[in-house]
């Protein structure tokens, strides 16, 4: 069995989701700011293009090297961030007092996320569909998007609640509390694996 997890909706030092924006979150280029493609190195490559290239490289390797009669391949989808409350307050007229997930105490009600479907998931969906032997996609993205309350944002250091609520660099809206949502991902994986 092979399990792959791509953390494409990455946390940056600026507290924003940087994949797909084509910009580095750091002021100086470090070795991780470059993407190698065909023997050439590209600084600050477009995030979605880099994701697609990496996903296709992975998919090609899986198709050519994994004996699917002996091995099941699972791919865990993207874990979303919750830095922008406009995503889950679509259509509401209330004034927002926070610029991130700080002090969120309840999941989004309903079964659909009011914000946009992540562009990264469109890339993941496309690449997996194009595989000769597609991996089993553990799609946790929408389930996780509904859990704006599951981040450790209220535990982000020794600062005032106002500072954590209004400074997008301070609240941790990309990692998850344990126990919590990652346990649900494990239960879904366990079910897909054994049932």
Coordinates of N, CA and C in Angstrom, one line a residue:
X1 N 0.8 -1.2 0.0 CA 0.0 0.0 0.0 C 0.9 1.2 0.0
X2 N 0.5 2.2 -0.7 CA 1.2 3.5 -0.7 C 0.2 4.6 -0.4
X3 N 0.6 5.5 0.5 CA -0.2 6.7 0.8 C 0.6 7.9 0.5
X4 N -0.1 8.9 -0.2 CA 0.6 10.1 -0.5 C -0.3 11.3 0.0
X5 N 0.4 12.3 0.5 CA -0.3 13.4 1.1 C 0.4 14.7 0.5
X6 N -0.4 15.5 -0.1 CA 0.2 16.8 -0.7 C -0.4 17.9 0.1
X7 N 0.5 18.6 0.8 CA 0.0 19.8 1.6 C 0.1 21.0 0.7
X8 N -0.8 21.1 -0.2 CA -0.7 22.2 -1.3 C -1.1 23.5 -0.8
X9 N -2.1 23.6 0.1 CA -2.5 24.8 0.7 C -1.6 25.1 1.8
X10 N -0.4 25.7 1.5 CA 0.6 25.8 2.5 C 0.5 27.1 3.4
X11 N 1.0 27.0 4.6 CA 1.1 28.2 5.4 C 2.4 28.9 5.1
X12 N 2.3 30.2 5.0 CA 3.6 30.9 4.7 C 3.9 31.8 6.0
X13 N 5.0 32.4 5.9 CA 5.3 33.3 7.0 C 4.5 34.6 7.1
X14 N 3.8 34.9 6.0 CA 2.9 36.0 5.9 C 1.5 35.7 6.4
X15 N 1.2 34.4 6.7 CA -0.1 34.0 7.1 C -1.1 34.0 6.0
X16 N -0.7 33.9 4.8 CA -1.6 33.8 3.7 C -1.3 32.5 2.9
X17 N -2.3 32.1 2.1 CA -2.2 30.9 1.3 C -1.4 31.3 0.1
X18 N -0.2 30.8 -0.1 CA 0.7 31.2 -1.2 C 0.6 30.4 -2.4
X19 N 0.2 29.1 -2.3 CA 0.2 28.3 -3.5 C -0.8 28.9 -4.5
X20 N -0.4 28.9 -5.8 CA -1.2 29.5 -6.8 C -1.1 31.0 -7.0
X21 N -0.3 31.6 -6.2 CA -0.2 33.1 -6.4 C 1.1 33.4 -7.1
X22 N 2.0 32.4 -7.2 CA 3.3 32.7 -7.9 C 4.2 33.6 -7.2
X23 N 4.1 33.8 -5.9 CA 5.0 34.7 -5.2 C 5.6 33.9 -4.0
X24 N 6.8 34.3 -3.7 CA 7.4 33.7 -2.5 C 7.0 34.4 -1.3
X25 N 6.9 33.7 -0.2 CA 6.5 34.3 1.1 C 7.7 34.9 1.8
X26 N 8.9 34.8 1.2 CA 10.0 35.3 1.9 C 10.7 36.4 1.0
X27 N 11.4 37.3 1.7 CA 12.0 38.4 0.9 C 13.2 38.0 0.1
X28 N 13.9 37.0 0.6 CA 15.1 36.6 -0.2 C 14.9 35.1 -0.7
X29 N 15.5 34.8 -1.8 CA 15.3 33.5 -2.3 C 16.2 32.5 -1.6
X30 N 15.6 31.4 -1.1 CA 16.3 30.3 -0.5 C 16.2 29.1 -1.4
X31 N 16.9 28.0 -1.0 CA 16.8 26.9 -1.9 C 15.4 26.3 -2.2
X32 N 14.5 26.5 -1.2 CA 13.2 26.0 -1.4 C 12.3 26.9 -2.2
X33 N 12.8 28.1 -2.6 CA 12.0 29.0 -3.4 C 12.2 28.7 -4.9
X34 N 12.9 27.7 -5.3 CA 13.2 27.4 -6.7 C 12.5 26.1 -7.0
X35 N 12.1 26.0 -8.3 CA 11.5 24.8 -8.8 C 12.3 24.3 -10.0
X36 N 12.7 23.0 -9.9 CA 13.5 22.5 -11.0 C 12.6 21.8 -12.0
X37 N 12.7 22.1 -13.2 CA 11.8 21.6 -14.3 C 12.7 21.4 -15.5
X38 N 12.9 20.1 -15.9 CA 13.6 19.8 -17.1 C 15.1 20.3 -17.0
X39 N 15.7 20.2 -15.8 CA 17.1 20.6 -15.6 C 17.3 22.1 -15.5
X40 N 16.2 22.9 -15.5 CA 16.3 24.3 -15.3 C 15.7 24.7 -13.9
X41 N 16.2 25.7 -13.3 CA 15.6 26.2 -12.0 C 14.9 27.5 -12.2
X42 N 13.7 27.5 -11.7 CA 12.8 28.7 -11.8 C 12.5 29.3 -10.5
X43 N 12.9 30.6 -10.2 CA 12.5 31.2 -9.0 C 11.0 31.7 -9.0
X44 N 10.3 31.5 -8.0 CA 9.0 32.0 -7.9 C 8.1 31.5 -9.0
X45 N 8.1 30.3 -9.4 CA 7.3 29.7 -10.4 C 5.8 29.8 -9.9
X46 N 4.9 30.0 -10.9 CA 3.5 30.1 -10.6 C 3.1 28.8 -9.8
X47 N 2.5 29.0 -8.6 CA 2.2 27.9 -7.7 C 1.3 26.8 -8.4
X48 N 0.3 27.2 -9.1 CA -0.5 26.2 -9.7 C 0.2 25.4 -10.8
X49 N 1.1 26.1 -11.6 CA 1.9 25.4 -12.6 C 2.9 24.4 -11.9
X50 N 3.4 24.9 -10.8 CA 4.4 24.0 -10.0 C 3.6 22.8 -9.5
X51 N 2.4 23.0 -8.9 CA 1.6 21.9 -8.4 C 1.3 20.9 -9.5
X52 N 0.9 21.4 -10.7 CA 0.5 20.5 -11.8 C 1.8 19.7 -12.2
X53 N 2.9 20.4 -12.3 CA 4.1 19.7 -12.7 C 4.5 18.6 -11.7
X54 N 4.5 19.0 -10.5 CA 4.8 18.0 -9.4 C 3.8 16.8 -9.4
X55 N 2.5 17.1 -9.5 CA 1.5 16.1 -9.5 C 1.7 15.1 -10.7
X56 N 2.0 15.7 -11.9 CA 2.1 14.9 -13.1 C 3.4 14.0 -12.9
X57 N 4.5 14.5 -12.3 CA 5.7 13.7 -12.1 C 5.3 12.6 -11.2
X58 N 4.6 12.9 -10.1 CA 4.2 11.8 -9.1 C 3.3 10.8 -9.8
X59 N 2.3 11.2 -10.6 CA 1.4 10.3 -11.2 C 2.1 9.4 -12.2
X60 N 3.0 10.0 -13.0 CA 3.8 9.2 -13.9 C 4.6 8.2 -13.2
X61 N 5.3 8.5 -12.1 CA 6.0 7.6 -11.3 C 5.1 6.4 -10.8
X62 N 4.0 6.8 -10.3 CA 3.1 5.8 -9.8 C 2.6 4.8 -10.9
X63 N 2.2 5.4 -12.0 CA 1.8 4.6 -13.2 C 2.9 3.7 -13.7
X64 N 4.2 4.1 -13.6 CA 5.3 3.3 -14.2 C 6.0 2.4 -13.2
X65 N 5.8 2.6 -11.9 CA 6.5 1.9 -10.9 C 5.7 1.1 -9.8
X66 N 4.5 1.3 -9.8 CA 3.7 0.6 -8.8 C 2.9 -0.5 -9.4
X67 N 3.1 -1.7 -8.9 CA 2.3 -2.9 -9.3 C 0.9 -2.9 -8.7
X68 N -0.1 -2.4 -9.4 CA -1.4 -2.2 -8.8 C -2.1 -3.5 -8.5
X69 N -1.6 -4.6 -8.9 CA -2.2 -5.9 -8.5 C -1.7 -6.2 -7.1
X70 N -0.7 -5.6 -6.6 CA -0.2 -5.8 -5.2 C -0.3 -4.6 -4.3
X71 N -0.5 -3.5 -4.9 CA -0.5 -2.2 -4.1 C -1.7 -1.3 -4.4
X72 N -2.3 -0.8 -3.3 CA -3.3 0.2 -3.5 C -2.7 1.5 -3.2
X73 N -3.1 2.5 -4.1 CA -2.5 3.8 -3.9 C -3.6 4.8 -3.5
X74 N -3.4 5.5 -2.4 CA -4.3 6.5 -1.9 C -3.6 7.9 -2.0
X75 N -4.4 8.9 -2.3 CA -3.9 10.3 -2.3 C -4.8 11.1 -1.4
X76 N -4.3 11.7 -0.4 CA -5.0 12.6 0.5 C -5.1 14.0 -0.1
X77 N -6.2 14.5 -0.3 CA -6.4 15.8 -0.9 C -5.9 17.0 -0.1
X78 N -6.2 18.2 -0.4 CA -5.7 19.4 0.2 C -6.4 19.7 1.5
X79 N -5.6 20.1 2.4 CA -6.1 20.6 3.7 C -6.2 22.1 3.6
X80 N -7.4 22.7 3.6 CA -7.6 24.1 3.4 C -7.1 25.0 4.6
X81 N -6.9 26.3 4.4 CA -6.7 27.2 5.4 C -7.9 28.1 5.6
X82 N -7.9 28.8 6.7 CA -9.1 29.7 6.9 C -8.6 31.1 7.3
X83 N -7.8 31.7 6.5 CA -7.3 33.1 6.8 C -8.3 34.2 6.4
X84 N -9.2 33.9 5.5 CA -10.1 35.0 5.0 C -11.5 34.7 5.3
X85 N -12.1 35.4 6.3 CA -13.4 35.2 6.7 C -14.5 35.5 5.7
X86 N -14.1 36.3 4.6 CA -15.0 36.6 3.5 C -15.4 35.3 2.8
X87 N -14.5 34.3 2.9 CA -14.9 33.0 2.2 C -16.1 32.3 2.9
X88 N -16.2 32.4 4.2 CA -17.3 31.7 4.9 C -18.4 32.6 5.3
X89 N -18.3 33.9 5.0 CA -19.3 34.9 5.3 C -20.0 35.4 4.0
X90 N -19.9 34.7 3.0 CA -20.5 35.1 1.7 C -22.0 35.4 1.8
X91 N -22.4 36.6 1.4 CA -23.8 36.9 1.4 C -24.3 37.5 2.7
X92 N -23.4 37.5 3.7 CA -23.9 38.0 5.0 C -23.6 39.5 5.1
X93 N -24.4 40.2 5.8 CA -24.3 41.7 5.9 C -23.7 42.1 7.2
X94 N -23.3 41.2 8.1 CA -22.8 41.6 9.4 C -21.3 42.1 9.2
X95 N -20.9 43.0 10.1 CA -19.6 43.5 10.1 C -18.6 42.5 10.7
X96 N -17.6 42.1 10.0 CA -16.6 41.2 10.6 C -15.7 41.8 11.5
X97 N -15.4 41.2 12.7 CA -14.5 41.8 13.6 C -13.1 41.1 13.6
X98 N -13.0 40.1 12.8 CA -11.8 39.3 12.7 C -11.3 39.2 11.2
X99 N -10.0 39.1 11.0 CA -9.5 39.0 9.7 C -8.9 37.6 9.4
X100 N -9.3 36.6 10.3 CA -8.8 35.3 10.2 C -9.8 34.3 10.9
X101 N -9.3 33.1 11.3 CA -10.1 32.1 12.0 C -10.1 32.3 13.5
X102 N -9.5 33.3 14.0 CA -9.4 33.5 15.5 C -10.8 33.6 16.1
X103 N -11.0 32.9 17.2 CA -12.2 32.9 18.0 C -13.4 32.2 17.3
X104 N -13.2 31.5 16.2 CA -14.3 30.7 15.6 C -14.5 29.5 16.5
X105 N -15.8 29.3 16.8 CA -16.1 28.2 17.8 C -17.1 27.2 17.2
X106 N -17.5 27.4 16.0 CA -18.5 26.4 15.4 C -18.1 26.2 13.9
X107 N -18.4 25.0 13.5 CA -18.2 24.8 12.0 C -19.2 25.6 11.2
X108 N -18.9 25.6 9.9 CA -19.9 26.3 9.0 C -21.1 25.3 8.9
X109 N -22.3 25.9 9.0 CA -23.5 25.0 9.0 C -23.8 24.7 7.5
X110 N -24.4 23.5 7.3 CA -24.7 23.1 6.0 C -23.7 22.1 5.5
X111 N -23.9 21.7 4.2 CA -23.0 20.7 3.6 C -22.2 21.2 2.5
X112 N -22.3 22.5 2.2 CA -21.5 23.1 1.1 C -20.7 24.3 1.7
X113 N -19.5 24.4 1.2 CA -18.7 25.6 1.6 C -19.1 26.8 0.7
X114 N -19.4 27.9 1.4 CA -19.9 29.1 0.6 C -18.8 29.8 -0.2
X115 N -17.5 29.5 0.0 CA -16.5 30.1 -0.7 C -16.2 29.3 -2.0
X116 N -15.1 29.7 -2.7 CA -14.8 29.1 -4.0 C -14.1 27.8 -3.8
X117 N -14.3 26.9 -4.7 CA -13.6 25.6 -4.7 C -12.1 25.8 -5.0
X118 N -11.2 25.3 -4.2 CA -9.8 25.6 -4.4 C -9.3 25.2 -5.8
X119 N -8.6 26.1 -6.4 CA -8.0 25.8 -7.7 C -7.0 24.7 -7.6
X120 N -6.4 24.5 -6.5 CA -5.4 23.4 -6.3 C -6.1 22.0 -6.5
X121 N -7.4 22.0 -6.0 CA -8.1 20.7 -6.1 C -8.5 20.4 -7.6
X122 N -8.7 21.4 -8.4 CA -9.0 21.2 -9.8 C -7.8 20.5 -10.4
X123 N -6.6 21.0 -10.1 CA -5.3 20.4 -10.6 C -5.2 18.9 -10.1
X124 N -5.5 18.7 -8.8 CA -5.4 17.3 -8.3 C -6.4 16.4 -9.0
X125 N -7.6 16.9 -9.1 CA -8.7 16.1 -9.8 C -8.3 15.7 -11.2
X126 N -7.8 16.7 -12.0 CA -7.4 16.5 -13.4 C -6.3 15.5 -13.5
X127 N -5.2 15.6 -12.7 CA -4.1 14.7 -12.8 C -4.5 13.3 -12.4
X128 N -5.2 13.1 -11.3 CA -5.6 11.8 -10.9 C -6.5 11.2 -12.0
X129 N -7.4 11.9 -12.6 CA -8.3 11.4 -13.7 C -7.5 10.9 -14.9
X130 N -6.4 11.6 -15.2 CA -5.5 11.3 -16.3 C -4.6 10.1 -16.1
X131 N -4.5 9.6 -14.9 CA -3.6 8.5 -14.6 C -4.2 7.2 -15.3
X132 N -3.3 6.3 -15.7 CA -3.7 5.0 -16.3 C -4.4 4.2 -15.2
X133 N -3.9 4.2 -14.0 CA -4.5 3.5 -12.9 C -4.7 4.5 -11.8
X134 N -5.8 5.3 -11.8 CA -6.0 6.4 -10.9 C -5.8 6.0 -9.4
X135 N -5.2 6.8 -8.6 CA -5.1 6.6 -7.2 C -6.5 6.8 -6.6
X136 N -6.7 6.3 -5.4 CA -8.0 6.5 -4.7 C -7.8 7.9 -4.0
X137 N -8.7 8.8 -4.3 CA -8.6 10.1 -3.8 C -9.4 10.2 -2.5
X138 N -8.6 10.5 -1.4 CA -9.3 10.7 -0.1 C -9.6 12.2 -0.1
X139 N -10.7 12.6 -0.5 CA -11.0 14.0 -0.7 C -11.5 14.6 0.6
X140 N -10.6 15.2 1.4 CA -10.9 15.8 2.7 C -11.1 17.3 2.6
X141 N -11.0 17.8 1.4 CA -11.0 19.3 1.2 C -12.3 20.0 1.7
X142 N -13.4 19.6 1.1 CA -14.7 20.2 1.5 C -15.0 20.0 2.9
X143 N -14.9 18.7 3.4 CA -15.1 18.4 4.8 C -14.3 19.3 5.7
X144 N -13.1 19.5 5.4 CA -12.2 20.3 6.2 C -12.5 21.8 6.0
X145 N -12.9 22.2 4.9 CA -13.3 23.6 4.7 C -14.4 24.1 5.6
X146 N -15.3 23.2 5.9 CA -16.4 23.5 6.8 C -16.0 23.7 8.2
X147 N -14.7 23.3 8.6 CA -14.3 23.3 10.0 C -13.4 24.5 10.3
X148 N -13.9 25.7 10.1 CA -13.1 26.9 10.4 C -12.8 27.1 11.9
X149 N -13.5 26.3 12.7 CA -13.3 26.3 14.1 C -12.2 25.3 14.6
X150 N -11.6 24.6 13.7 CA -10.7 23.5 14.2 C -9.2 23.9 14.2
X151 N -8.9 25.1 14.1 CA -7.5 25.6 14.1 C -7.0 26.0 15.5
X152 N -5.7 26.0 15.8 CA -5.3 26.4 17.1 C -5.0 27.9 17.2
X153 N -5.8 28.7 16.5 CA -5.6 30.2 16.4 C -5.7 30.9 17.8
X154 N -6.5 30.4 18.7 CA -6.6 31.1 20.0 C -5.4 30.8 20.9
X155 N -4.5 29.9 20.5 CA -3.4 29.6 21.3 C -2.1 30.1 20.6
X156 N -2.2 31.2 19.9 CA -1.1 31.7 19.1 C -0.3 32.8 19.8
X157 N 0.3 32.4 21.0 CA 1.2 33.3 21.7 C 0.7 34.2 22.7
X158 N 1.6 35.0 23.3 CA 1.2 35.9 24.3 C 0.9 37.2 23.8
X159 N -0.3 37.4 23.2 CA -0.7 38.7 22.7 C -2.2 38.9 22.9
X160 N -2.6 40.1 22.8 CA -4.0 40.4 23.1 C -5.0 39.7 22.1
X161 N -6.2 39.4 22.5 CA -7.2 38.8 21.6 C -7.4 39.7 20.4
X162 N -7.4 41.0 20.5 CA -7.6 42.0 19.4 C -6.5 41.8 18.4
X163 N -5.2 41.7 18.9 CA -4.1 41.6 18.0 C -4.2 40.2 17.2
X164 N -4.6 39.2 17.9 CA -4.7 37.9 17.2 C -5.8 37.9 16.2
X165 N -6.9 38.6 16.5 CA -8.1 38.6 15.6 C -7.9 39.5 14.4
X166 N -7.1 40.5 14.5 CA -7.0 41.5 13.4 C -5.7 41.4 12.6
X167 N -4.7 40.8 13.2 CA -3.4 40.6 12.5 C -3.3 39.3 11.8
X168 N -3.5 39.2 10.4 CA -3.5 38.0 9.7 C -2.2 37.2 9.9
X169 N -1.1 37.8 10.4 CA 0.2 37.1 10.6 C 0.2 36.3 11.9
X170 N -0.7 36.5 12.8 CA -0.7 36.0 14.1 C -1.5 34.8 14.4
X171 N -2.6 34.6 13.8 CA -3.5 33.5 14.1 C -3.0 32.3 13.2
X172 N -3.0 31.1 13.8 CA -2.6 29.9 13.1 C -3.9 29.3 12.5
X173 N -4.2 29.6 11.3 CA -5.4 29.1 10.6 C -5.1 28.1 9.6
X174 N -4.0 27.4 9.7 CA -3.7 26.4 8.7 C -3.4 25.0 9.4
X175 N -2.9 25.0 10.6 CA -2.7 23.8 11.3 C -4.0 23.4 12.0
X176 N -4.1 22.1 12.5 CA -5.3 21.7 13.1 C -5.1 21.2 14.5
X177 N -6.1 21.4 15.4 CA -6.0 21.0 16.8 C -6.1 19.4 16.8
X178 N -5.4 18.8 17.8 CA -5.5 17.4 18.0 C -5.9 17.2 19.5
X179 N -6.9 16.3 19.8 CA -7.7 15.6 18.8 C -8.6 16.5 18.0
X180 N -9.0 16.1 16.8 CA -9.8 17.0 16.0 C -10.0 16.4 14.6
X181 N -10.0 17.3 13.7 CA -10.3 17.0 12.3 C -9.4 15.9 11.7
X182 N -8.1 16.0 11.9 CA -7.2 14.9 11.4 C -7.6 13.5 11.8
X183 N -8.2 13.4 13.0 CA -8.7 12.1 13.4 C -9.8 11.6 12.5
X184 N -10.6 12.5 12.0 CA -11.7 12.2 11.0 C -11.1 11.7 9.7
X185 N -10.0 12.4 9.3 CA -9.3 12.0 8.1 C -8.8 10.5 8.2
X186 N -8.2 10.2 9.4 CA -7.7 8.9 9.6 C -8.9 7.8 9.6
X187 N -10.0 8.2 10.2 CA -11.2 7.3 10.1 C -11.6 7.0 8.7
X188 N -11.7 8.1 7.9 CA -12.1 7.9 6.5 C -11.1 7.0 5.8
X189 N -9.8 7.2 6.0 CA -8.7 6.4 5.4 C -8.9 5.0 5.8
X190 N -9.1 4.7 7.1 CA -9.3 3.4 7.6 C -10.5 2.7 7.0
X191 N -11.6 3.4 6.8 CA -12.7 2.9 6.1 C -12.5 2.5 4.7
X192 N -11.8 3.4 4.0 CA -11.5 3.2 2.6 C -10.5 2.0 2.4
X193 N -9.6 1.8 3.4 CA -8.6 0.8 3.4 C -9.2 -0.6 3.6
X194 N -10.1 -0.7 4.6 CA -10.6 -2.0 5.0 C -12.0 -2.3 4.6
X195 N -12.8 -1.4 4.1 CA -14.2 -1.7 3.8 C -14.5 -1.5 2.3

